[in-house]
CSV table of C-alpha atoms in Angstrom, one decimal:
chain,number,residue,atom,x,y,z
A,1,UNK,CA,-15.8,73.8,-144.0
A,2,UNK,CA,-17.6,71.5,-146.5
A,3,UNK,CA,-16.2,68.1,-147.4
A,4,UNK,CA,-14.3,67.9,-150.7
A,5,UNK,CA,-15.9,66.3,-153.7
A,6,UNK,CA,-14.1,63.5,-155.6
A,7,UNK,CA,-14.9,63.5,-159.3
A,8,UNK,CA,-14.6,59.9,-160.5
A,9,UNK,CA,-14.0,59.7,-164.2
A,10,UNK,CA,-15.0,56.5,-166.0
A,11,UNK,CA,-14.3,56.2,-169.8
A,12,UNK,CA,-16.8,53.8,-171.3
A,13,UNK,CA,-16.5,51.9,-174.6
A,14,UNK,CA,-18.2,48.6,-175.4
A,15,UNK,CA,-18.0,47.1,-171.9
A,16,UNK,CA,-21.7,46.2,-171.5
A,17,UNK,CA,-20.9,43.1,-169.5
A,18,UNK,CA,-18.5,44.8,-167.0
A,19,UNK,CA,-19.9,48.3,-166.7
A,20,UNK,CA,-22.6,47.7,-164.1
A,21,UNK,CA,-20.0,46.1,-161.7
A,22,UNK,CA,-17.8,49.1,-162.1
A,23,UNK,CA,-20.4,51.8,-161.5
A,24,UNK,CA,-22.1,50.0,-158.7
A,25,UNK,CA,-18.8,49.7,-156.8
A,26,UNK,CA,-18.4,53.5,-157.1
A,27,UNK,CA,-22.0,54.3,-156.0
A,28,UNK,CA,-21.5,52.0,-153.0
A,29,UNK,CA,-18.8,54.3,-151.6
A,30,UNK,CA,-19.0,55.0,-147.9
A,31,UNK,CA,-17.9,58.5,-148.7
A,32,UNK,CA,-20.9,60.1,-150.3
A,33,UNK,CA,-19.5,63.4,-151.7
A,34,UNK,CA,-18.6,62.1,-155.1
A,35,UNK,CA,-19.4,63.0,-158.7
A,36,UNK,CA,-19.4,60.2,-161.2
A,37,UNK,CA,-18.7,61.2,-164.8
A,38,UNK,CA,-19.4,58.4,-167.3
A,39,UNK,CA,-17.8,59.3,-170.6
A,40,UNK,CA,-19.4,57.2,-173.3
A,41,UNK,CA,-16.8,57.2,-176.0
A,42,UNK,CA,-19.1,56.2,-178.9
A,43,UNK,CA,-20.0,52.8,-177.7
A,44,UNK,CA,-21.9,50.6,-180.2
A,45,UNK,CA,-23.3,48.2,-177.6
A,46,UNK,CA,-25.8,48.8,-174.8
A,47,UNK,CA,-23.4,51.0,-172.8
A,48,UNK,CA,-25.0,54.3,-173.7
A,49,UNK,CA,-28.4,53.1,-172.4
A,50,UNK,CA,-26.8,51.6,-169.2
A,51,UNK,CA,-25.0,54.9,-168.5
A,52,UNK,CA,-28.2,56.9,-168.9
A,53,UNK,CA,-30.1,54.6,-166.6
A,54,UNK,CA,-27.5,55.0,-163.9
A,55,UNK,CA,-27.8,58.8,-164.3
A,56,UNK,CA,-31.6,58.5,-164.0
A,57,UNK,CA,-31.3,56.5,-160.8
A,58,UNK,CA,-28.6,58.6,-159.0
A,59,UNK,CA,-28.2,62.3,-159.3
A,60,UNK,CA,-24.4,62.1,-158.6
A,61,UNK,CA,-24.0,60.4,-162.0
A,62,UNK,CA,-23.4,62.5,-165.1
A,63,UNK,CA,-23.1,61.1,-168.6
A,64,UNK,CA,-21.2,62.6,-171.5
A,65,UNK,CA,-21.7,61.1,-174.9
A,66,UNK,CA,-19.1,61.7,-177.6
A,67,UNK,CA,-18.0,60.2,-180.9
A,68,UNK,CA,-15.2,57.5,-180.5
A,69,UNK,CA,-11.9,59.2,-179.8
A,70,UNK,CA,-10.1,56.8,-177.5
A,71,UNK,CA,-9.4,56.4,-173.8
A,72,UNK,CA,-7.2,59.5,-173.6
A,73,UNK,CA,-9.8,61.7,-175.1
A,74,UNK,CA,-12.5,60.3,-172.8
A,75,UNK,CA,-10.4,60.9,-169.7
A,76,UNK,CA,-9.6,64.4,-170.8
A,77,UNK,CA,-13.3,65.1,-171.5
A,78,UNK,CA,-14.1,63.9,-168.0
A,79,UNK,CA,-11.4,66.0,-166.4
A,80,UNK,CA,-12.4,69.2,-168.1
A,81,UNK,CA,-16.0,68.7,-167.0
A,82,UNK,CA,-15.2,67.7,-163.4
A,83,UNK,CA,-16.5,69.9,-160.6
A,84,UNK,CA,-14.7,68.1,-157.7
A,85,UNK,CA,-11.6,69.1,-155.9
A,86,UNK,CA,-10.1,65.7,-156.4
A,87,UNK,CA,-9.9,63.3,-159.4
A,88,UNK,CA,-10.0,59.5,-159.5
A,89,UNK,CA,-9.8,57.6,-162.8
A,90,UNK,CA,-11.5,54.2,-162.9
A,91,UNK,CA,-11.5,52.1,-166.0
A,92,UNK,CA,-14.9,50.7,-166.9
A,93,UNK,CA,-14.0,47.0,-166.6
A,94,UNK,CA,-12.4,47.5,-163.2
A,95,UNK,CA,-13.9,48.2,-159.8
A,96,UNK,CA,-13.0,49.8,-156.4
A,97,UNK,CA,-13.4,48.9,-152.7
A,98,UNK,CA,-16.4,50.5,-150.9
A,99,UNK,CA,-14.1,52.5,-148.6
A,100,UNK,CA,-11.7,53.6,-151.4
A,101,UNK,CA,-12.6,57.3,-151.5
A,102,UNK,CA,-12.7,57.7,-147.7
A,103,UNK,CA,-9.3,56.0,-147.3
A,104,UNK,CA,-7.7,58.0,-150.1
A,105,UNK,CA,-9.0,61.3,-148.6
A,106,UNK,CA,-7.5,60.4,-145.2
A,107,UNK,CA,-4.1,60.4,-146.9
A,108,UNK,CA,-4.7,63.7,-148.7
A,109,UNK,CA,-3.6,67.1,-147.4
A,110,UNK,CA,-3.5,70.7,-148.6
A,111,UNK,CA,0.1,70.4,-149.8
A,112,UNK,CA,-0.3,66.9,-151.3
A,113,UNK,CA,-0.8,66.7,-155.1
A,114,UNK,CA,-1.1,62.9,-155.4
A,115,UNK,CA,-2.1,60.0,-153.2
A,116,UNK,CA,-0.5,56.7,-154.2
A,117,UNK,CA,-2.4,53.6,-153.3
A,118,UNK,CA,-2.1,49.8,-153.9
A,119,UNK,CA,-4.3,47.6,-156.2
A,120,UNK,CA,-5.2,44.1,-157.0
A,121,UNK,CA,-4.5,42.3,-160.3
A,122,UNK,CA,-7.4,40.0,-161.1
A,123,UNK,CA,-7.3,37.2,-163.7
A,124,UNK,CA,-10.5,35.2,-163.5
A,125,UNK,CA,-11.0,34.0,-160.0
A,126,UNK,CA,-7.4,34.8,-159.0
A,127,UNK,CA,-6.6,38.1,-157.3
A,128,UNK,CA,-3.3,39.3,-155.9
A,129,UNK,CA,-2.1,42.5,-154.3
A,130,UNK,CA,0.5,44.5,-156.2
A,131,UNK,CA,2.6,46.0,-153.5
A,132,UNK,CA,4.6,49.2,-153.4
A,133,UNK,CA,7.8,48.5,-151.5
A,134,UNK,CA,9.9,51.2,-149.7
A,135,UNK,CA,7.1,53.4,-148.4
A,136,UNK,CA,5.3,53.5,-145.0
A,137,UNK,CA,1.5,54.0,-144.7
A,138,UNK,CA,0.7,57.7,-144.4
A,139,UNK,CA,4.2,58.8,-145.4
A,140,UNK,CA,4.5,62.1,-147.4
A,141,UNK,CA,7.5,62.6,-149.6
A,142,UNK,CA,8.7,65.0,-152.3
A,143,UNK,CA,8.1,64.0,-155.9
A,144,UNK,CA,11.9,63.6,-156.3
A,145,UNK,CA,12.1,61.1,-153.4
A,146,UNK,CA,9.0,59.3,-154.6
A,147,UNK,CA,10.5,58.7,-158.1
A,148,UNK,CA,13.9,57.6,-156.8
A,149,UNK,CA,12.5,55.2,-154.1
A,150,UNK,CA,10.0,53.8,-156.6
A,151,UNK,CA,12.7,53.0,-159.1
A,152,UNK,CA,15.0,51.6,-156.4
A,153,UNK,CA,12.3,49.3,-155.2
A,154,UNK,CA,11.1,48.3,-158.7
A,155,UNK,CA,7.6,49.7,-158.1
A,156,UNK,CA,7.5,52.6,-160.6
A,157,UNK,CA,3.8,52.3,-161.2
A,158,UNK,CA,2.5,54.3,-164.2
A,159,UNK,CA,-1.2,53.3,-164.0
A,160,UNK,CA,-3.3,56.5,-163.9
A,161,UNK,CA,-6.0,54.7,-161.8
A,162,UNK,CA,-3.6,53.8,-159.0
A,163,UNK,CA,-3.6,57.4,-157.7
A,164,UNK,CA,-5.9,60.2,-156.4
A,165,UNK,CA,-5.1,63.6,-157.8
A,166,UNK,CA,-5.8,67.2,-156.8
A,167,UNK,CA,-7.7,68.6,-159.8
A,168,UNK,CA,-6.0,72.0,-159.6
A,169,UNK,CA,-2.6,70.3,-159.8
A,170,UNK,CA,-3.6,68.5,-163.0
A,171,UNK,CA,-5.1,71.5,-164.7
A,172,UNK,CA,-2.4,74.0,-163.7
A,173,UNK,CA,0.3,71.7,-165.1
A,174,UNK,CA,-1.7,70.8,-168.2
A,175,UNK,CA,-1.5,67.1,-167.3
A,176,UNK,CA,-3.9,65.8,-170.0
A,177,UNK,CA,-3.5,62.5,-171.8
A,178,UNK,CA,-2.1,62.6,-175.3
A,179,UNK,CA,-5.0,61.7,-177.6
A,180,UNK,CA,-4.7,59.1,-180.3
A,181,UNK,CA,-1.9,57.2,-178.6
A,182,UNK,CA,-1.9,53.8,-176.8
A,183,UNK,CA,-0.1,53.4,-173.5
A,184,UNK,CA,-1.3,56.8,-172.4
A,185,UNK,CA,-0.5,56.1,-168.7
A,186,UNK,CA,3.1,55.3,-169.6
A,187,UNK,CA,3.4,58.5,-171.7
A,188,UNK,CA,2.1,60.8,-168.9
A,189,UNK,CA,3.5,59.2,-165.7
A,190,UNK,CA,7.0,60.8,-165.7
A,191,UNK,CA,5.7,64.3,-166.3
A,192,UNK,CA,3.0,63.8,-163.8
A,193,UNK,CA,5.4,62.8,-161.0
A,194,UNK,CA,8.0,65.4,-161.8
A,195,UNK,CA,5.4,68.2,-161.7
A,196,UNK,CA,4.1,67.2,-158.3
A,197,UNK,CA,5.1,68.9,-155.1
A,198,UNK,CA,4.4,66.2,-152.5
A,199,UNK,CA,3.0,62.7,-152.8
A,200,UNK,CA,1.5,60.6,-150.0
A,201,UNK,CA,1.3,56.9,-149.7
A,202,UNK,CA,-1.6,54.6,-148.7
A,203,UNK,CA,-0.8,51.0,-147.8
A,204,UNK,CA,-4.2,49.7,-148.9
A,205,UNK,CA,-5.4,48.1,-152.2
A,206,UNK,CA,-8.4,50.2,-153.0
A,207,UNK,CA,-8.6,49.2,-156.7
A,208,UNK,CA,-9.0,46.0,-158.7
A,209,UNK,CA,-7.6,45.8,-162.2
A,210,UNK,CA,-9.4,43.1,-164.0
A,211,UNK,CA,-7.6,41.3,-166.9
A,212,UNK,CA,-9.9,41.3,-170.0
A,213,UNK,CA,-8.7,39.1,-172.9
A,214,UNK,CA,-10.4,41.2,-175.6
A,215,UNK,CA,-9.0,44.5,-174.5
A,216,UNK,CA,-6.9,46.6,-176.9
A,217,UNK,CA,-3.7,46.1,-175.0
A,218,UNK,CA,-4.2,42.3,-174.8
A,219,UNK,CA,-4.6,42.1,-178.6
A,220,UNK,CA,-1.7,40.9,-180.8
A,221,UNK,CA,1.3,43.1,-181.6
A,222,UNK,CA,0.7,45.7,-184.3
A,223,UNK,CA,2.5,48.6,-186.0
A,224,UNK,CA,0.4,51.0,-183.9
A,225,UNK,CA,1.6,49.4,-180.7
A,226,UNK,CA,5.2,49.5,-181.8
A,227,UNK,CA,5.0,53.0,-183.1
A,228,UNK,CA,3.4,54.4,-179.9
A,229,UNK,CA,5.7,52.5,-177.6
A,230,UNK,CA,8.8,53.8,-179.4
A,231,UNK,CA,7.4,57.3,-179.5
A,232,UNK,CA,6.8,57.3,-175.7
A,233,UNK,CA,10.4,56.0,-175.1
A,234,UNK,CA,11.7,58.7,-177.4
A,235,UNK,CA,9.8,61.4,-175.4
A,236,UNK,CA,11.0,59.9,-172.1
A,237,UNK,CA,14.6,60.3,-173.3
A,238,UNK,CA,14.2,63.8,-174.6
A,239,UNK,CA,12.6,64.8,-171.2
A,240,UNK,CA,15.2,63.0,-169.1
A,241,UNK,CA,18.1,64.4,-171.1
A,242,UNK,CA,17.2,67.9,-169.8
A,243,UNK,CA,17.1,67.0,-166.1
A,244,UNK,CA,19.8,68.9,-164.2
A,245,UNK,CA,19.5,66.8,-161.0
A,246,UNK,CA,22.1,64.1,-161.6
A,247,UNK,CA,20.8,61.5,-159.1
A,248,UNK,CA,17.2,61.9,-160.3
A,249,UNK,CA,18.3,61.6,-163.9
A,250,UNK,CA,20.3,58.5,-163.0
A,251,UNK,CA,17.3,56.6,-161.7
A,252,UNK,CA,15.0,57.8,-164.5
A,253,UNK,CA,17.5,56.7,-167.1
A,254,UNK,CA,17.6,53.3,-165.4
A,255,UNK,CA,13.8,53.0,-165.5
A,256,UNK,CA,13.8,54.1,-169.1
A,257,UNK,CA,16.4,51.6,-170.2
A,258,UNK,CA,14.7,48.8,-168.3
A,259,UNK,CA,11.3,49.7,-169.8
A,260,UNK,CA,12.8,49.8,-173.3
A,261,UNK,CA,14.2,46.3,-173.1
A,262,UNK,CA,10.9,45.0,-171.6
A,263,UNK,CA,9.0,46.8,-174.4
A,264,UNK,CA,11.2,45.2,-177.1
A,265,UNK,CA,10.7,41.8,-175.6
A,266,UNK,CA,6.9,42.2,-175.5
A,267,UNK,CA,6.8,43.7,-179.1
A,268,UNK,CA,9.3,41.1,-180.4
A,269,UNK,CA,11.8,43.8,-181.4
A,270,UNK,CA,15.6,43.6,-181.5
A,271,UNK,CA,18.1,46.4,-181.5
A,272,UNK,CA,18.1,50.1,-180.8
A,273,UNK,CA,15.5,52.3,-182.4
A,274,UNK,CA,15.8,55.6,-180.5
A,275,UNK,CA,18.5,58.2,-181.3
A,276,UNK,CA,21.1,58.3,-178.5
A,277,UNK,CA,19.9,55.0,-176.9
A,278,UNK,CA,22.4,52.3,-177.8
A,279,UNK,CA,24.2,49.5,-176.0
A,280,UNK,CA,26.9,51.7,-174.4
A,281,UNK,CA,24.3,54.2,-173.2
A,282,UNK,CA,22.0,51.5,-171.8
A,283,UNK,CA,24.8,49.4,-170.2
A,284,UNK,CA,26.1,52.6,-168.5
A,285,UNK,CA,22.8,53.4,-167.0
A,286,UNK,CA,21.6,50.0,-165.9
A,287,UNK,CA,22.1,49.8,-162.1
A,288,UNK,CA,23.6,46.6,-160.6
A,289,UNK,CA,25.1,43.4,-162.2
A,290,UNK,CA,21.8,41.7,-162.9
A,291,UNK,CA,20.5,44.7,-164.8
A,292,UNK,CA,23.8,45.1,-166.8
A,293,UNK,CA,23.6,41.4,-167.6
A,294,UNK,CA,20.1,41.9,-169.0
A,295,UNK,CA,21.5,44.7,-171.3
A,296,UNK,CA,24.3,42.4,-172.5
A,297,UNK,CA,21.8,39.6,-173.2
A,298,UNK,CA,19.6,41.9,-175.2
A,299,UNK,CA,22.5,43.2,-177.2
A,300,UNK,CA,23.7,39.6,-178.0
A,301,UNK,CA,20.2,38.6,-179.1
A,302,UNK,CA,20.0,41.7,-181.3
A,303,UNK,CA,23.3,41.0,-183.0
A,304,UNK,CA,22.4,37.4,-183.6
A,305,UNK,CA,18.8,38.2,-184.5
A,306,UNK,CA,17.3,35.7,-182.1
């Protein structure tokens, strides 16, 4: 039986200073059966040339050039072109450990749709591990158990690049990113987890997420950011309202309410901007006294306009 191929999808847009580090970390993988798909999303710097040069040097690298359509579209383009049995997303300003693919595959199995790993957050020379509490290395759980325990332990991680996916699972469930929207990982994550059969856990930080000050998400607040954030929260509520499993719904409502308050803080918003989500609803679904106090504080600030 031949070894499975991992298709590693890298959306590329104007990251000429970081791109080589990213691609080189992928090509150094100890696991050799990989396909590297560089999706040049209309870069205006030297990225197209850099991508083509990597493809010339290594036959495992394939380059797709397209007009600028955004991160979601670039990831979707890569997924639809992928030939491997597994999918790994890597952002072009980030990088992965040399044994990332081999370790992720060790935690995969025929009945596992997603492998969840750990990652580093890097800001300049500082790098810290972002841990996922409540799971044992090698543990395999149902998607329902994964969601509930992730929320209970405050580690509901939505970053698409923190997981290895079975490609057939993504395609059969039409798990593409919504194009034209910011926060595409936040938008997709609940549907992604709820569609999964089983999810396994790897207690190893295989990925480094590098903070880049000039990235889109680090730019100042804008109407686009607020619009997309609110649109995603609205979609979350509409989805969660139809969940018949009361316990699962309870934890997803809690995650949604917490995320809404955090989003409003980050976007400098006050009040309730989603139909059906108001103070009585949020207070009811916040779990524990500290969370309920957070809801009260947000309501008071909204009333006072501070």
